[in-house]
Tab-separated table of C-alpha atoms in Angstrom:
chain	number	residue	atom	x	y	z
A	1	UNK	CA	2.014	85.192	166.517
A	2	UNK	CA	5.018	85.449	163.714
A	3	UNK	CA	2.478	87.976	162.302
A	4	UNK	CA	2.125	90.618	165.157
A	5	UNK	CA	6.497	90.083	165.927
A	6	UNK	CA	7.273	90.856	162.335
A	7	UNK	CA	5.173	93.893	162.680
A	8	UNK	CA	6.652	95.007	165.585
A	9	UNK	CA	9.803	94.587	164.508
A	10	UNK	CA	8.591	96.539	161.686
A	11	UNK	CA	7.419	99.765	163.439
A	12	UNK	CA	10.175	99.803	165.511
A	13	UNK	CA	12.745	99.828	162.564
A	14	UNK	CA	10.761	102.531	160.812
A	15	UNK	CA	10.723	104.701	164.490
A	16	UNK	CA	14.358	104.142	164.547
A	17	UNK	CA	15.362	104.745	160.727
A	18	UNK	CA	12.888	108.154	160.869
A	19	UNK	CA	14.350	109.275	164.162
A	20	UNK	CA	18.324	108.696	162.656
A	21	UNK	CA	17.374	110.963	159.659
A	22	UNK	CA	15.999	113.954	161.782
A	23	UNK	CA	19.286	113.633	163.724
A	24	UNK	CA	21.066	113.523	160.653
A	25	UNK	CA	19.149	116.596	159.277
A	26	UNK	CA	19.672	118.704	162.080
A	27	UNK	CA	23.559	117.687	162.196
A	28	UNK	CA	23.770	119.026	158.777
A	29	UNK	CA	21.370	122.192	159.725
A	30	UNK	CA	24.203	122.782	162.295
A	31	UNK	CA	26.457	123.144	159.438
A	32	UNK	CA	24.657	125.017	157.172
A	33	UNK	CA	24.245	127.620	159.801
A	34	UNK	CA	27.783	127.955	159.571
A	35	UNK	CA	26.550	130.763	156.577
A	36	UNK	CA	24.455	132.113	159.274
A	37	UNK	CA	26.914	133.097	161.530
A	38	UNK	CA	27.833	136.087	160.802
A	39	UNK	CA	24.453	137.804	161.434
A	40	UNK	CA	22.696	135.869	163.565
A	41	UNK	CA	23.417	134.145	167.000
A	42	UNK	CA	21.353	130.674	168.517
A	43	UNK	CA	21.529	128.935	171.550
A	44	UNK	CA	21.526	129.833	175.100
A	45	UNK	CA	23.257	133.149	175.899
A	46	UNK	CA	22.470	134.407	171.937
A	47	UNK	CA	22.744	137.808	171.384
A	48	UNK	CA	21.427	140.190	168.638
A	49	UNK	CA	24.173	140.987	165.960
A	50	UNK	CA	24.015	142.345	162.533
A	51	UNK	CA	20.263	139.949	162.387
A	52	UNK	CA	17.891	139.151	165.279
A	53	UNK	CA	18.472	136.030	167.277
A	54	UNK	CA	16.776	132.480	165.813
A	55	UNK	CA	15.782	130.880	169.314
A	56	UNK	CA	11.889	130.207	168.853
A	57	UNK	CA	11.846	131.371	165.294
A	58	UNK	CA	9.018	128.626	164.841
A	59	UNK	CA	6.396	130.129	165.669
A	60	UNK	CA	7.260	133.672	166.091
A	61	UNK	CA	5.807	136.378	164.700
A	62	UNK	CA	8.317	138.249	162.165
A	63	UNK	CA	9.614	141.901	163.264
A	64	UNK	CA	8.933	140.838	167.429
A	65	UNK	CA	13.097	140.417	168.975
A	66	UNK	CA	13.143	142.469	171.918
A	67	UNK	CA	15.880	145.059	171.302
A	68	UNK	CA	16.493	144.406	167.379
A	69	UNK	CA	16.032	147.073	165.109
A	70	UNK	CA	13.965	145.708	162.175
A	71	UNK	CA	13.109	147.125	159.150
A	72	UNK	CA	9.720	148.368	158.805
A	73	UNK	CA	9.045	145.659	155.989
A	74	UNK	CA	10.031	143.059	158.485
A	75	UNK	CA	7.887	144.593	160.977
A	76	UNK	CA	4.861	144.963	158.951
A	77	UNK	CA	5.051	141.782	156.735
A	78	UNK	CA	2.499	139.695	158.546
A	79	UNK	CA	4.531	136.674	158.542
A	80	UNK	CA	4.626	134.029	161.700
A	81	UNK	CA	7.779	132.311	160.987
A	82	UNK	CA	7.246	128.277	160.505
A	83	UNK	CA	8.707	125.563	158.092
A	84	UNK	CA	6.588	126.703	154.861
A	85	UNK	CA	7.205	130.302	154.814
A	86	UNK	CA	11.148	129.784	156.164
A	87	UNK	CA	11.886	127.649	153.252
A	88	UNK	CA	10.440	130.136	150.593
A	89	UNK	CA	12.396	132.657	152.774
A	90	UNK	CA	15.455	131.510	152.884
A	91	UNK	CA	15.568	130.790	148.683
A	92	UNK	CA	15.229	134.406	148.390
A	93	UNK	CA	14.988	137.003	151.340
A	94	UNK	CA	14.410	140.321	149.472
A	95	UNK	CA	11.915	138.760	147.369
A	96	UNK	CA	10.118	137.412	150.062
A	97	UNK	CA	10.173	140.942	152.038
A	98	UNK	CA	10.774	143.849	149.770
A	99	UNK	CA	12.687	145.738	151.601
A	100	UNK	CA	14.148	143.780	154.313
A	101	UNK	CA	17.903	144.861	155.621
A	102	UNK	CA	18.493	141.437	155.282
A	103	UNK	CA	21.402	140.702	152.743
A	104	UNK	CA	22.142	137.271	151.922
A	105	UNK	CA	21.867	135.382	148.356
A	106	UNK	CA	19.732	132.650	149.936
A	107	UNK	CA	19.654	128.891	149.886
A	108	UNK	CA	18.510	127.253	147.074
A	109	UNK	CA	19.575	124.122	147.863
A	110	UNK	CA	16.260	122.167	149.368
A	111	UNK	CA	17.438	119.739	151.439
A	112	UNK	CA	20.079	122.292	152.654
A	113	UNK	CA	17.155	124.806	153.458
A	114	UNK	CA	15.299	121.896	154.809
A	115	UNK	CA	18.389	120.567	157.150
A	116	UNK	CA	18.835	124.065	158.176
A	117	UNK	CA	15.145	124.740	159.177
A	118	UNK	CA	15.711	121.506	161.384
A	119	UNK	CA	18.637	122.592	162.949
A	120	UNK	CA	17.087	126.177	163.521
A	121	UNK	CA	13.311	125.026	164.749
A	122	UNK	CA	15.233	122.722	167.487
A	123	UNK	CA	15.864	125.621	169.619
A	124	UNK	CA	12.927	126.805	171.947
A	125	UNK	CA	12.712	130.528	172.828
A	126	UNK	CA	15.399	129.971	175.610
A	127	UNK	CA	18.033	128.763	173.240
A	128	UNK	CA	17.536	125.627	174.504
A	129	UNK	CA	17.688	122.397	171.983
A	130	UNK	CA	14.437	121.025	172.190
Protein backbone atom coordinates (compact mmCIF):
# COMPACT_ATOMS: atom_id res chain seq x y z
CA UNK A 1 0.00 0.00 0.00
CA UNK A 2 3.14 2.51 0.90
CA UNK A 3 4.15 1.29 -2.61
CA UNK A 4 1.20 2.45 -4.88
CA UNK A 5 0.98 6.15 -2.37
CA UNK A 6 4.61 6.85 -3.00
CA UNK A 7 3.93 6.41 -6.62
CA UNK A 8 1.19 8.50 -6.71
CA UNK A 9 2.65 11.00 -5.00
CA UNK A 10 5.24 10.55 -7.51
CA UNK A 11 3.27 11.16 -10.77
CA UNK A 12 1.54 13.81 -9.39
CA UNK A 13 4.77 15.81 -8.49
CA UNK A 14 6.19 15.13 -11.93
CA UNK A 15 2.47 16.44 -13.58
CA UNK A 16 2.87 19.40 -11.44
CA UNK A 17 6.76 20.21 -11.83
CA UNK A 18 6.22 19.59 -15.97
CA UNK A 19 3.10 21.70 -16.03
CA UNK A 20 5.09 24.81 -13.85
CA UNK A 21 7.88 24.73 -16.54
CA UNK A 22 5.52 25.08 -19.64
CA UNK A 23 3.99 28.02 -17.72
CA UNK A 24 7.26 29.26 -17.07
CA UNK A 25 8.30 28.84 -20.77
CA UNK A 26 5.52 30.53 -22.18
CA UNK A 27 5.90 33.51 -19.52
CA UNK A 28 9.28 33.99 -20.89
CA UNK A 29 7.96 33.41 -24.71
CA UNK A 30 5.73 36.42 -23.75
CA UNK A 31 8.82 38.31 -23.28
CA UNK A 32 10.80 37.37 -25.95
CA UNK A 33 8.06 38.44 -28.23
CA UNK A 34 8.71 41.70 -26.95
CA UNK A 35 11.44 41.61 -30.25
CA UNK A 36 8.48 40.63 -32.17
CA UNK A 37 6.50 43.47 -31.75
CA UNK A 38 7.25 45.58 -34.06
CA UNK A 39 6.16 43.43 -37.05
CA UNK A 40 3.89 41.19 -35.95
CA UNK A 41 0.62 41.36 -33.81
CA UNK A 42 -1.03 38.09 -31.54
CA UNK A 43 -3.96 37.74 -29.66
CA UNK A 44 -7.51 38.48 -30.17
CA UNK A 45 -8.20 41.60 -32.27
CA UNK A 46 -4.40 41.11 -34.07
CA UNK A 47 -3.92 42.85 -37.01
CA UNK A 48 -1.42 42.52 -39.95
CA UNK A 49 1.54 45.06 -39.64
CA UNK A 50 4.88 45.22 -41.20
CA UNK A 51 4.64 40.80 -40.77
CA UNK A 52 1.51 38.61 -40.90
CA UNK A 53 -0.30 37.88 -37.70
CA UNK A 54 1.05 34.62 -35.43
CA UNK A 55 -2.49 33.33 -34.17
CA UNK A 56 -2.49 29.54 -35.36
CA UNK A 57 1.00 29.70 -36.71
CA UNK A 58 1.20 25.90 -35.58
CA UNK A 59 0.01 24.35 -38.03
CA UNK A 60 -0.41 26.77 -40.76
CA UNK A 61 0.72 26.60 -43.93
CA UNK A 62 3.48 29.44 -44.67
CA UNK A 63 2.43 32.36 -47.24
CA UNK A 64 -1.75 31.66 -46.26
CA UNK A 65 -2.77 35.29 -43.88
CA UNK A 66 -5.75 36.54 -45.44
CA UNK A 67 -4.88 40.09 -46.56
CA UNK A 68 -0.90 39.97 -46.03
CA UNK A 69 1.22 40.57 -48.79
CA UNK A 70 3.92 37.84 -48.75
CA UNK A 71 6.78 37.45 -50.64
CA UNK A 72 6.67 34.99 -53.30
CA UNK A 73 9.47 32.89 -51.43
CA UNK A 74 7.19 32.81 -48.47
CA UNK A 75 4.41 31.84 -50.60
CA UNK A 76 6.05 29.15 -52.46
CA UNK A 77 8.36 27.66 -49.72
CA UNK A 78 6.32 24.61 -48.87
CA UNK A 79 6.66 25.03 -45.27
CA UNK A 80 3.62 24.20 -42.62
CA UNK A 81 4.76 26.13 -39.73
CA UNK A 82 5.30 23.77 -36.42
CA UNK A 83 7.95 23.60 -33.55
CA UNK A 84 10.86 21.94 -35.78
CA UNK A 85 10.88 24.13 -38.71
CA UNK A 86 10.03 27.51 -36.36
CA UNK A 87 13.07 26.91 -34.37
CA UNK A 88 15.46 26.52 -37.45
CA UNK A 89 13.46 29.61 -38.63
CA UNK A 90 13.75 31.80 -36.22
CA UNK A 91 17.95 31.18 -35.87
CA UNK A 92 18.09 32.50 -39.26
CA UNK A 93 15.06 33.75 -41.44
CA UNK A 94 16.74 34.58 -44.80
CA UNK A 95 18.58 31.47 -44.71
CA UNK A 96 15.73 29.51 -44.10
CA UNK A 97 13.67 31.36 -47.05
CA UNK A 98 15.90 33.01 -49.55
CA UNK A 99 14.26 35.74 -50.22
CA UNK A 100 11.80 36.39 -47.60
CA UNK A 101 10.93 40.32 -46.76
CA UNK A 102 11.44 39.25 -43.47
CA UNK A 103 14.33 41.25 -41.72
CA UNK A 104 15.34 40.26 -38.40
CA UNK A 105 18.90 38.82 -37.14
CA UNK A 106 17.16 35.83 -35.54
CA UNK A 107 17.31 34.03 -32.24
CA UNK A 108 20.01 32.01 -31.53
CA UNK A 109 19.45 31.59 -28.21
CA UNK A 110 17.62 27.91 -27.84
CA UNK A 111 15.78 28.03 -24.98
CA UNK A 112 14.81 31.65 -25.96
CA UNK A 113 13.59 30.29 -29.45
CA UNK A 114 12.11 27.44 -27.59
CA UNK A 115 10.20 29.79 -24.82
CA UNK A 116 9.13 31.88 -27.64
CA UNK A 117 7.67 29.01 -29.83
CA UNK A 118 5.65 28.24 -26.52
CA UNK A 119 4.42 31.47 -26.03
CA UNK A 120 3.55 31.80 -29.87
CA UNK A 121 1.91 28.05 -30.45
CA UNK A 122 -0.50 28.95 -27.31
CA UNK A 123 -2.63 31.03 -29.43
CA UNK A 124 -5.33 29.19 -31.62
CA UNK A 125 -6.34 30.79 -34.95
CA UNK A 126 -8.76 33.17 -33.02
CA UNK A 127 -6.06 34.72 -30.95
CA UNK A 128 -7.27 32.97 -28.28
CA UNK A 129 -4.66 31.39 -25.55
CA UNK A 130 -5.21 27.91 -25.78
Amino acid sequence: MKISTLSALVVVTSLAASSGALAQDVAAGKTSFNKCLACHAIGEGAKNKVGPVLNGLDGRKSGTIEGYSYSEANKNSGITWGKDVFLEYIKDPRAKIPGTKMIFAGIKNEKEANDLWAYISSFDKDGKQK
